[in-house]
Coordinates of C-alpha atoms in Angstrom, one line a residue:
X1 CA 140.1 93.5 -36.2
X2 CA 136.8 92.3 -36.2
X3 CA 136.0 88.9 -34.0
X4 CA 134.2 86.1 -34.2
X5 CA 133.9 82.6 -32.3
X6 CA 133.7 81.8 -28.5
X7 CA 133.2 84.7 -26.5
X8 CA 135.5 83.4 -23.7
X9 CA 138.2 83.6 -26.4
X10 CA 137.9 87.2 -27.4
X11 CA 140.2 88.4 -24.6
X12 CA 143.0 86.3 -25.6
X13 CA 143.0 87.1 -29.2
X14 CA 142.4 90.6 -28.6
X15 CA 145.6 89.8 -26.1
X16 CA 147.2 87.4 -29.0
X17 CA 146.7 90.3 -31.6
X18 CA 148.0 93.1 -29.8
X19 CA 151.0 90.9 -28.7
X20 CA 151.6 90.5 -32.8
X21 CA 151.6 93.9 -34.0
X22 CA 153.8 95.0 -30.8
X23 CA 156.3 91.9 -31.5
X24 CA 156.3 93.5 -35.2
X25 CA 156.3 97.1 -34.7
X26 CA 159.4 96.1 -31.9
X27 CA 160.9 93.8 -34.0
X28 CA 160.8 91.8 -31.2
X29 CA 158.9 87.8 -30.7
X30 CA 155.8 88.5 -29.0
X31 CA 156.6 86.3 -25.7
X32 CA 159.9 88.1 -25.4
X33 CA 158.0 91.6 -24.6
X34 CA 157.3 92.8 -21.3
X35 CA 154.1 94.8 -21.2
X36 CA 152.6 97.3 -18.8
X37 CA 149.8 97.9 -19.2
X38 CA 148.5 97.8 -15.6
X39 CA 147.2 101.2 -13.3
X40 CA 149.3 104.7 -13.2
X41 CA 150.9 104.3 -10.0
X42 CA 150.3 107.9 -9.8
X43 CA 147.1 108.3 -10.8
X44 CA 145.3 104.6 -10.6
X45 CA 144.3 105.4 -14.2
X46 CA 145.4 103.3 -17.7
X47 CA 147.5 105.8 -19.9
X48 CA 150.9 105.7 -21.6
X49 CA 150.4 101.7 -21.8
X50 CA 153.8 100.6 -23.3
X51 CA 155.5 97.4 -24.4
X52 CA 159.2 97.3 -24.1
X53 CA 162.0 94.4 -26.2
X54 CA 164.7 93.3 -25.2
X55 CA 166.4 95.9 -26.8
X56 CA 164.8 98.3 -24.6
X57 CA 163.0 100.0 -27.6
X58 CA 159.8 101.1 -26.0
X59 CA 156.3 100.9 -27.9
X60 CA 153.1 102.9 -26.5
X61 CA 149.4 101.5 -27.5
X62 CA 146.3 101.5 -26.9
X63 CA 143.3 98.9 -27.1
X64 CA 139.9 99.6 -27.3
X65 CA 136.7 97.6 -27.7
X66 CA 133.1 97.3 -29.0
X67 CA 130.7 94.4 -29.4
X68 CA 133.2 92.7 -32.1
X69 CA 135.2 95.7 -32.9
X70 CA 138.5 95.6 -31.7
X71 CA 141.0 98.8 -32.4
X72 CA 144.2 99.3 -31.8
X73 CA 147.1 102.0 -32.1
X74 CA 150.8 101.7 -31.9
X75 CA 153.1 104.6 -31.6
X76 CA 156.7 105.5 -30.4
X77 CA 154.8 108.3 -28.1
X78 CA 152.1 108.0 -25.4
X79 CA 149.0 107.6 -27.5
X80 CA 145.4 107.2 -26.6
X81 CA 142.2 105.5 -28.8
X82 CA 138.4 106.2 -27.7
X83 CA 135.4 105.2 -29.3
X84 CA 132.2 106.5 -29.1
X85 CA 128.6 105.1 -30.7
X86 CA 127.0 107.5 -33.1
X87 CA 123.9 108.1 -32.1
X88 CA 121.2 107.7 -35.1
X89 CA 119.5 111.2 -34.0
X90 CA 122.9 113.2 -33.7
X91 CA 125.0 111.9 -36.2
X92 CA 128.8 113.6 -35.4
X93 CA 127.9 114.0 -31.6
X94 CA 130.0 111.2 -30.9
X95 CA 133.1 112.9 -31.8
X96 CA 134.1 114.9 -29.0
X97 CA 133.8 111.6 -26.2
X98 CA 136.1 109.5 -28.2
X99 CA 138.1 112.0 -28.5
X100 CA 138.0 113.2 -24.6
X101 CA 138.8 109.5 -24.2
X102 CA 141.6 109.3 -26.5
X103 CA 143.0 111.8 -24.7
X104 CA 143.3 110.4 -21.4
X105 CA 144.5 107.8 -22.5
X106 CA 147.9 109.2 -24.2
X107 CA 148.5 111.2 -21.2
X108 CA 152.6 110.1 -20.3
X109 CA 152.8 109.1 -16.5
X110 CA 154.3 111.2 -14.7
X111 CA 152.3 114.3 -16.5
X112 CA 148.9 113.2 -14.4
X113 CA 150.8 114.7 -11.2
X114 CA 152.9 118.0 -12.5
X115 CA 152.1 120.6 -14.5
X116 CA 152.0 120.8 -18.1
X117 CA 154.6 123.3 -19.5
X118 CA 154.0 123.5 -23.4
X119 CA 156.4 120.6 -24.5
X120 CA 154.0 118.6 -25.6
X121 CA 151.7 119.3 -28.2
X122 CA 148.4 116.4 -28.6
X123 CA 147.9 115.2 -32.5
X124 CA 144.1 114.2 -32.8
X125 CA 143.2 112.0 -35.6
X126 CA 140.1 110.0 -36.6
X127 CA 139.6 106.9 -38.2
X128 CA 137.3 105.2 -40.1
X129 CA 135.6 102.4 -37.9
X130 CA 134.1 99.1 -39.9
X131 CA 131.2 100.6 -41.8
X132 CA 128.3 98.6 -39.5
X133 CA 130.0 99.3 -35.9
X134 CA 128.3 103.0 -36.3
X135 CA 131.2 103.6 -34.0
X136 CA 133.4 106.8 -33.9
X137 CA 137.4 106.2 -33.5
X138 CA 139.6 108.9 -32.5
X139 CA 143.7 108.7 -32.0
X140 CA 145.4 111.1 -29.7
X141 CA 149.4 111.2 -29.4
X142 CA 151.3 113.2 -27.2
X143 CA 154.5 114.6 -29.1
X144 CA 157.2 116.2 -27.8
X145 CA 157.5 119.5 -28.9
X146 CA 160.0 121.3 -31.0
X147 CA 160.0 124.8 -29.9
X148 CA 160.9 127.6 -32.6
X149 CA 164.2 128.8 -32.6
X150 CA 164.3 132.1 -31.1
X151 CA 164.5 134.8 -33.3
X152 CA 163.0 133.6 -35.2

């Protein structure tokens, strides 16, 4: 989503757009969701933001932001978005921060305060950015994982 008009608007229809694609990927009406999106109340930190119908079917996303460039992911798991400017000098440096940032952000709460045991594997994806934002997107989901069947 790219914005344009009154900067004092930009939070609402980043808020307003956000609430759309949820309502749809819920099939849910926007104003019937009930969003948290606030702190970790184990960590202080914003992860595993989720939206959650009526139904109970739970959504995960993640919203991030540059000048006019908005971004954002939706998934059934924790999942985390980070950006990152390309610098003109180092093209492809920027890379590993949006990807260190995606990462924090799919984190599921709960997992910031025990120990990871291997059940989860993280699924790192970037995506192209608008072509003049010179920006860097990377998508990180936590998945539950499948272990092999033993003897296997």
């Amino acid at each position: 989503m790219v914005l344009s008009g009154q900067e004092e608007d930009e939070p609402r229809a980043i808020r307003a757009g956000l609430l759309s694609l949820l309502g749809t990927s819920s099939a849910a009406a926007p104003g019937d969701l009930v969003v948290d999106d606030g702190p970790c109340p184990y960590c202080a930190r914003h992860h595993a933001l989720v939206a959650t119908s009526p139904t109970g079917r739970r959504t995960y996303f993640a919203v991030v932001r540059h000048t006019r460039l908005v971004v954002y992911a939706v998934s059934p798991f924790p999942v985390g978005l980070g950006l990152a400017v390309e610098d003109a000098d180092h093209p492809g440096r920027a890379r590993r921060p949006a990807r260190l940032r995606a990462q924090r952000g799919s984190v599921s709460r709960g997992r910031c305060v025990r120990p990871r045991d291997g059940r989860v594997e993280y699924l790192v994806r970037y995506v192209e950015a608008e072509p003049s934002s010179d920006c860097v997107v990377s998508v990180v989901w936590e998945v539950p994982h499948a272990p092999a069947p033993s003897g296997s």
